[in-house]
């Protein structure tokens, strides 16, 4: 085995890719800037295992979620939390879909849906909510997922280097990764799996940027009142909110389309902003009171929720999906340098689409 791969970024994508390449016989080194794996977007997110419902405006994303859902639930069953009822409520005003359209959309993609029982419907304000549905959607425990990935990496013999930040990449026959410490590593193939930082690495390497939009997001953690404890609730489809289990901390998350984003920008060559630096240095005042205040109009029981703390992270999407809310994958091979790859998934279960895409290079022996 003479070939080696270097993966930059130890989030879920970098870890899963490391396992995949290792299983295909490559020697893999995984570089992670932080002190542990999966501490950034792979931990600070809503923990929703998507099953299509969230994307009535992007058929492809909805359909791919539906296809990938059972695979993720089976492959990562130890981290799956299905102990709660998942509820989608449709707002009467300001929603981009009405109840009829939402039901039709679910039926078209084959996603199970039924009207919620009275015991759940009566939790909502009838003047503001048109219909309430029960659907099939779960959450994942990001702390357990991290342990699963850590075990897999150790068992399979991937070299994991924590506290190791890549500064830039360059062609030197093979692909050279120059670390922030000045050390240089060379790989037959190098994968940029740094999510919000993908363009930072490209910019420092003098390579063209990918059109991306970044948002500084606030994920509020609450202790829900007893009547919401075993429910995950999403109000669709517009400037509304979600509150659902965040299994890694035994709490519920609360996110709000209007108040979760604190700042957003698109990457351009002029005036490039480093997302992690922006998050680290921007003073942020929590929007939790606004989120709770607005959400309790639809779901009055939320007035008894106890605010615990907020998690902040950069959320990155491809610029082309800003309006349709789609979450496709980004996969580029030979990006500016031979055997330099870019990999990003807009949600956790997209990993299967990434691996399917990469399989063609590996089987075609493009990657030595
Ligand atoms: C607020 C929010 C809510 C979300 N909700 C959901 C949801 O409910 N369900 C869902 O499926 N998806 C959700 N997502 C999307 C999901 O979190 C991401 O698709 C996924 O976590 C991306 O994984 P990743 O490994 O690419 O990124 P990350 O987990 O961010 O990993 C990137 C890693 O790269 C490291 N890194 C960065 N720069 C360098 C460098 N120069 N050198 C070395 N390492 C570096 C970072 O430290 C980090 O560990 C959400 C995202 C956010 C932000």
Coordinates of C-alpha atoms and ligand atoms in Angstrom, one line a residue:
X1 CA 0.0 0.0 0.0
X2 CA 2.0 3.0 -1.2
X3 CA -0.7 5.7 -1.6
X4 CA -1.8 8.0 1.1
X5 CA -4.6 10.4 1.6
X6 CA -4.7 13.5 3.8
X7 CA -8.1 14.8 5.0
X8 CA -8.3 18.3 6.3
X9 CA -11.1 18.7 8.8
X10 CA -12.3 16.3 11.5
X11 CA -16.0 16.9 11.4
X12 CA -18.5 14.2 10.5
X13 CA -17.6 14.4 6.8
X14 CA -13.8 14.2 7.3
X15 CA -14.2 11.3 9.8
X16 CA -16.6 9.4 7.5
X17 CA -14.4 10.0 4.5
X18 CA -11.4 8.8 6.5
X19 CA -13.1 5.6 7.4
X20 CA -14.3 5.1 3.8
X21 CA -10.8 5.6 2.2
X22 CA -9.2 3.5 4.8
X23 CA -11.6 0.7 4.0
X24 CA -10.6 1.0 0.4
X25 CA -7.0 0.4 1.3
X26 CA -5.5 3.9 1.6
X27 CA -3.3 5.1 4.4
X28 CA -5.2 8.0 5.8
X29 CA -4.1 11.0 7.9
X30 CA -6.9 13.2 9.4
X31 CA -6.0 16.7 10.4
X32 CA -8.2 18.6 12.8
X33 CA -7.5 22.1 13.9
X34 CA -9.5 21.8 17.2
X35 CA -8.7 19.8 20.3
X36 CA -11.3 17.1 19.4
X37 CA -13.2 15.7 16.5
X38 CA -16.7 16.9 15.6
X39 CA -16.9 19.9 17.8
X40 CA -18.0 22.4 15.2
X41 CA -21.1 22.2 12.8
X42 CA -21.2 18.4 13.4
X43 CA -22.1 19.1 17.0
X44 CA -23.7 22.5 16.9
X45 CA -26.7 21.8 14.8
X46 CA -30.4 20.9 15.2
X47 CA -29.7 17.2 15.3
X48 CA -32.5 16.5 12.9
X49 CA -32.1 13.3 10.8
X50 CA -33.9 14.7 7.8
X51 CA -36.6 12.6 6.1
X52 CA -37.6 15.1 3.4
X53 CA -40.3 17.1 5.2
X54 CA -38.2 20.1 5.7
X55 CA -37.8 20.8 1.9
X56 CA -41.1 21.3 0.2
X57 CA -39.4 23.8 -2.0
X58 CA -36.5 21.6 -3.1
X59 CA -37.8 18.2 -4.5
X60 CA -34.3 16.8 -5.0
X61 CA -33.2 17.5 -1.4
X62 CA -36.4 16.1 0.0
X63 CA -36.2 13.0 -2.1
X64 CA -32.5 12.4 -1.3
X65 CA -33.3 12.8 2.4
X66 CA -36.0 10.2 2.1
X67 CA -33.6 7.8 0.4
X68 CA -30.7 8.4 2.8
X69 CA -32.8 8.4 6.1
X70 CA -33.1 4.6 6.5
X71 CA -29.4 4.1 5.7
X72 CA -28.3 6.6 8.3
X73 CA -30.7 5.2 10.9
X74 CA -29.4 1.7 10.3
X75 CA -25.7 2.5 10.0
X76 CA -25.6 4.8 13.0
X77 CA -28.4 3.3 15.1
X78 CA -26.5 3.7 18.4
X79 CA -26.9 7.5 18.1
X80 CA -30.5 7.7 16.8
X81 CA -33.1 9.1 19.1
X82 CA -36.6 8.0 18.1
X83 CA -38.2 8.3 21.5
X84 CA -40.3 11.4 20.6
X85 CA -43.2 12.2 18.4
X86 CA -42.3 14.5 15.4
X87 CA -44.8 17.2 14.6
X88 CA -45.0 19.5 11.6
X89 CA -47.5 22.4 12.0
X90 CA -48.4 24.7 9.1
X91 CA -48.9 28.4 9.9
X92 CA -52.0 30.0 8.6
X93 CA -50.3 33.2 7.5
X94 CA -46.9 33.8 6.0
X95 CA -46.2 30.2 5.1
X96 CA -44.9 29.3 1.7
X97 CA -47.0 26.1 1.7
X98 CA -50.5 25.5 3.0
X99 CA -51.6 22.3 4.7
X100 CA -53.1 20.8 1.5
X101 CA -49.8 21.5 -0.4
X102 CA -47.7 20.1 2.4
X103 CA -49.7 16.9 2.6
X104 CA -49.6 16.5 -1.2
X105 CA -45.9 17.1 -1.2
X106 CA -45.3 14.4 1.4
X107 CA -47.5 12.0 -0.4
X108 CA -45.7 12.7 -3.7
X109 CA -42.3 11.9 -2.2
X110 CA -43.7 8.9 -0.2
X111 CA -43.1 10.4 3.2
X112 CA -45.5 9.1 5.9
X113 CA -47.9 11.8 7.3
X114 CA -51.1 11.8 9.3
X115 CA -53.2 14.4 11.1
X116 CA -52.1 14.9 14.7
X117 CA -54.4 13.8 17.5
X118 CA -56.4 16.4 19.4
X119 CA -54.1 16.1 22.4
X120 CA -51.3 17.5 20.3
X121 CA -53.3 19.9 18.1
X122 CA -54.7 21.6 21.2
X123 CA -51.1 22.7 22.1
X124 CA -51.2 25.2 19.2
X125 CA -53.0 28.5 18.8
X126 CA -55.8 27.7 16.3
X127 CA -55.9 31.3 14.9
X128 CA -52.3 31.0 13.8
X129 CA -51.9 27.3 12.9
X130 CA -53.9 25.8 10.0
X131 CA -53.0 22.1 10.5
X132 CA -50.8 19.8 12.6
X133 CA -49.3 16.6 11.3
X134 CA -47.4 13.7 12.7
X135 CA -44.5 12.6 10.6
X136 CA -41.6 10.1 10.8
X137 CA -38.4 12.0 11.6
X138 CA -35.7 11.3 14.3
X139 CA -32.8 13.1 16.0
X140 CA -29.2 12.1 16.4
X141 CA -27.1 12.3 19.5
X142 CA -24.0 14.1 18.3
X143 CA -21.9 13.1 21.3
X144 CA -22.6 9.4 20.7
X145 CA -21.9 9.9 16.9
X146 CA -18.5 11.4 17.8
X147 CA -17.7 8.3 19.9
X148 CA -18.8 6.0 17.1
X149 CA -16.6 7.8 14.6
X150 CA -13.6 7.9 17.1
X151 CA -13.9 4.2 17.6
X152 CA -14.1 3.4 13.9
X153 CA -11.1 5.6 13.1
X154 CA -9.0 3.9 15.8
X155 CA -10.1 0.4 14.8
X156 CA -9.3 1.0 11.2
X157 CA -5.9 2.6 11.8
X158 CA -6.4 6.2 10.6
X159 CA -3.8 8.6 11.9
X160 CA -5.6 11.4 13.7
X161 CA -3.8 14.6 14.4
X162 CA -5.7 17.0 16.6
X163 CA -4.7 20.6 17.2
X164 CA -3.3 20.5 13.7
X165 CA -4.5 23.3 11.3
X166 CA -3.8 23.3 7.6
X167 CA -2.7 26.7 6.4
X168 CA -2.7 26.2 2.6
X169 CA -2.1 23.6 -0.1
X170 CA 0.2 23.6 -3.1
X171 CA 1.3 21.3 -5.9
X172 CA 4.6 19.7 -5.4
X173 CA 4.3 16.6 -7.6
X174 CA 1.9 15.3 -5.0
X175 CA -0.3 17.7 -3.0
X176 CA 1.5 19.4 -0.2
X177 CA -0.3 20.6 2.9
X178 CA 1.5 23.3 4.7
X179 CA 0.4 23.4 8.4
X180 CA 0.0 26.6 10.4
X181 CA 3.1 25.4 12.4
X182 CA 5.1 25.5 9.2
X183 CA 5.4 21.7 8.9
X184 CA 4.6 20.3 5.5
X185 CA 2.9 16.9 4.6
X186 CA 2.5 15.4 1.2
X187 CA -0.4 13.3 0.1
X188 CA -1.3 11.4 -3.1
X189 CA -4.7 12.9 -2.6
X190 CA -5.9 15.7 -0.2
X191 CA -9.5 16.4 0.8
X192 CA -10.7 19.8 2.0
X193 CA -13.5 18.9 4.4
X194 CA -13.5 22.1 6.5
X195 CA -17.1 23.1 5.8
X196 CA -17.3 26.9 6.8
X197 CA -13.5 27.1 6.2
X198 CA -13.4 25.6 2.7
X199 CA -12.9 29.0 1.1
X200 CA -10.4 30.1 3.8
X201 CA -8.1 27.3 2.8
X202 CA -8.7 28.0 -0.9
X203 CA -8.0 31.7 -0.5
X204 CA -4.7 31.1 1.4
X205 CA -3.8 28.7 -1.4
X206 CA -4.5 31.2 -4.2
X207 CA -7.3 29.1 -5.6
X208 CA -10.7 30.4 -6.8
X209 CA -13.4 30.6 -4.1
X210 CA -16.7 28.6 -4.2
X211 CA -19.8 30.8 -4.1
X212 CA -21.0 30.2 -0.5
X213 CA -23.1 32.0 2.0
X214 CA -22.3 32.0 5.7
X215 CA -24.5 32.7 8.6
X216 CA -23.5 33.2 12.3
X217 CA -26.2 31.1 13.9
X218 CA -27.5 30.8 17.5
X219 CA -28.9 27.5 18.6
X220 CA -30.8 28.0 21.8
X221 CA -31.0 25.1 24.3
X222 CA -34.0 24.9 26.6
X223 CA -35.6 22.7 29.1
X224 CA -39.0 22.2 27.7
X225 CA -42.2 22.2 29.8
X226 CA -43.5 18.6 30.5
X227 CA -46.1 18.7 27.7
X228 CA -43.4 19.3 25.0
X229 CA -40.7 17.0 26.4
X230 CA -41.6 14.1 24.1
X231 CA -42.3 16.2 21.1
X232 CA -40.2 17.6 18.3
X233 CA -42.1 20.5 16.7
X234 CA -41.4 22.4 13.5
X235 CA -43.7 25.2 12.2
X236 CA -43.6 25.6 8.4
X237 CA -42.7 27.2 6.0
X238 CA -41.3 30.6 6.5
X239 CA -40.1 32.8 9.3
X240 CA -41.2 30.3 12.0
X241 CA -39.4 28.0 14.4
X242 CA -38.4 24.5 15.5
X243 CA -38.0 23.0 18.9
X244 CA -36.9 19.4 19.1
X245 CA -34.7 17.1 21.3
X246 CA -31.0 17.8 21.4
X247 CA -30.0 14.4 22.7
X248 CA -26.3 15.1 23.3
X249 CA -27.3 17.4 26.2
X250 CA -30.7 16.0 27.2
X251 CA -32.3 19.3 26.3
X252 CA -34.4 20.7 23.4
X253 CA -33.0 23.0 20.8
X254 CA -35.0 26.1 19.7
X255 CA -34.2 27.7 16.5
X256 CA -36.1 30.5 14.7
X257 CA -35.8 31.4 11.0
X258 CA -35.8 35.1 11.8
X259 CA -33.7 35.1 15.0
X260 CA -31.2 32.2 14.7
X261 CA -29.1 34.0 12.1
X262 CA -27.2 37.0 13.6
X263 CA -25.1 37.9 10.6
X264 CA -24.7 36.6 7.1
X265 CA -22.4 37.3 4.1
X266 CA -21.4 35.8 0.8
X267 CA -17.8 35.0 -0.2
X268 CA -16.3 37.2 -2.8
X269 CA -12.7 37.6 -3.8
X270 CA -12.7 41.2 -2.5
X271 CA -13.2 41.6 1.1
X272 CA -13.1 37.9 2.1
X273 CA -14.1 37.2 5.7
X274 CA -12.7 34.2 7.6
X275 CA -15.9 32.6 9.1
X276 CA -14.3 31.2 12.2
X277 CA -12.5 34.5 12.9
X278 CA -15.7 36.4 12.4
X279 CA -17.5 34.2 14.8
X280 CA -14.7 34.4 17.4
X281 CA -14.4 38.1 17.4
X282 CA -18.0 39.4 16.8
X283 CA -19.8 40.3 20.0
X284 CA -23.1 38.5 20.0
X285 CA -26.1 39.2 22.2
X286 CA -28.5 36.2 22.5
X287 CA -31.8 36.4 20.6
X288 CA -33.3 33.7 22.9
X289 CA -35.9 36.1 24.4
X290 CA -37.1 37.1 21.0
X291 CA -37.2 33.4 19.8
X292 CA -39.2 32.3 22.9
X293 CA -41.5 35.3 22.7
X294 CA -42.4 34.8 19.1
X295 CA -42.7 31.0 19.2
X296 CA -45.0 31.0 22.2
X297 CA -47.6 32.9 20.2
X298 CA -48.0 29.6 18.2
X299 CA -47.2 27.2 21.0
X300 CA -48.2 28.8 24.3
X301 CA -46.6 26.1 26.4
X302 CA -43.2 27.4 25.4
X303 CA -43.7 30.3 27.9
X304 CA -42.8 27.7 30.6
X305 CA -39.6 26.7 28.9
X306 CA -36.4 27.3 30.8
X307 CA -33.5 28.9 28.8
X308 CA -30.3 27.0 29.5
X309 CA -27.6 28.3 27.1
X310 CA -26.9 29.1 23.5
X311 CA -24.5 27.5 21.1
X312 CA -23.1 29.6 18.2
X313 CA -21.8 28.3 15.0
X314 CA -21.3 29.3 11.3
X315 CA -23.8 27.7 9.0
X316 CA -22.6 27.5 5.4
X317 CA -24.7 26.9 2.3
X318 CA -24.0 27.1 -1.4
X319 CA -25.1 30.4 -2.7
X320 CA -27.3 28.9 -5.3
X321 CA -29.5 27.3 -2.6
X322 CA -30.2 30.5 -0.7
X323 CA -33.7 30.8 -2.0
X324 CA -34.9 27.2 -2.6
X325 CA -33.5 26.0 0.8
X326 CA -31.9 22.9 -1.0
X327 CA -29.0 21.2 0.7
X328 CA -27.0 19.4 -2.1
X329 CA -23.5 18.2 -1.7
X330 CA -20.4 20.0 -2.9
X331 CA -17.8 17.6 -4.4
X332 CA -15.0 18.8 -6.7
X333 CA -12.0 16.8 -7.8
X334 CA -8.7 18.2 -9.1
X335 CA -9.8 21.6 -7.8
X336 CA -6.9 23.8 -9.0
X337 CA -4.4 21.1 -8.1
X338 CA -4.2 17.5 -9.3
X339 CA -5.8 15.2 -6.7
X340 CA -7.1 18.0 -4.5
X341 CA -10.7 17.5 -3.6
X342 CA -13.4 19.7 -2.0
X343 CA -16.1 17.9 0.0
X344 CA -19.1 19.5 1.8
X345 CA -22.6 18.2 2.7
X346 CA -25.4 20.6 3.6
X347 CA -26.7 18.1 6.1
X348 CA -25.4 15.0 7.9
X349 CA -27.2 12.3 5.9
X350 CA -25.8 13.7 2.6
X351 CA -22.7 11.7 3.4
X352 CA -24.0 8.8 1.3
X353 CA -24.3 11.1 -1.7
X354 CA -20.7 12.2 -1.2
X355 CA -19.4 8.7 -0.9
X356 CA -21.4 7.6 -4.0
X357 CA -19.8 10.5 -5.9
X358 CA -16.3 9.8 -4.7
X359 CA -16.5 6.1 -5.4
X360 CA -16.2 6.8 -9.2
X361 CA -12.7 8.3 -8.7
X362 CA -11.6 5.6 -6.4
X363 CA -12.8 2.7 -8.6
X364 CA -11.6 4.5 -11.7
X365 CA -8.2 4.6 -10.0
X366 CA -8.0 8.3 -10.6
X367 CA -6.8 8.6 -7.1
X368 CA -3.7 6.4 -7.0
Ligands
LIG1 C1 -27.1 25.8 13.1 C2 -27.0 24.6 12.2 C3 -28.1 23.7 12.2 C4 -28.0 22.5 11.4 N1 -29.0 21.6 11.5 C5 -28.8 20.4 10.9 C6 -29.7 19.3 11.1 O1 -30.6 19.5 11.9 N2 -29.5 18.2 10.5 C7 -28.5 18.0 9.6 O2 -28.3 16.9 9.0 N3 -27.6 19.0 9.3 C8 -27.7 20.2 10.0 N4 -26.8 21.2 9.8 C9 -25.7 21.0 8.8 C10 -24.6 20.0 9.4 O3 -24.3 20.4 10.7 C11 -23.4 20.0 8.4 O4 -23.9 19.6 7.2 C12 -22.3 19.1 8.9 O5 -22.1 19.1 10.3 C13 -21.1 19.4 8.1 O6 -20.1 18.5 8.6 P1 -18.6 18.8 8.3 O7 -17.7 17.7 8.8 O8 -18.4 19.2 6.8 O9 -18.3 20.2 9.1 P2 -17.7 20.5 10.6 O10 -18.4 19.6 11.5 O11 -17.8 21.9 10.8 O12 -16.2 20.0 10.4 C14 -15.2 20.8 9.8 C15 -14.0 20.6 10.7 O13 -12.9 21.2 10.0 C16 -12.0 21.7 11.0 N5 -11.2 22.7 10.3 C17 -11.5 23.9 9.8 N6 -10.5 24.5 9.3 C18 -9.4 23.7 9.4 C19 -8.0 23.7 9.0 N7 -7.6 24.8 8.3 N8 -7.2 22.7 9.3 C20 -7.7 21.6 10.0 N9 -9.0 21.5 10.4 C21 -9.9 22.5 10.1 C22 -13.0 22.3 12.0 O14 -12.3 22.5 13.3 C23 -14.1 21.3 12.0 O15 -13.9 20.3 13.0 C24 -26.8 22.3 10.6 C25 -25.8 23.2 10.6 C26 -25.8 24.3 11.5 C27 -24.6 25.2 11.6

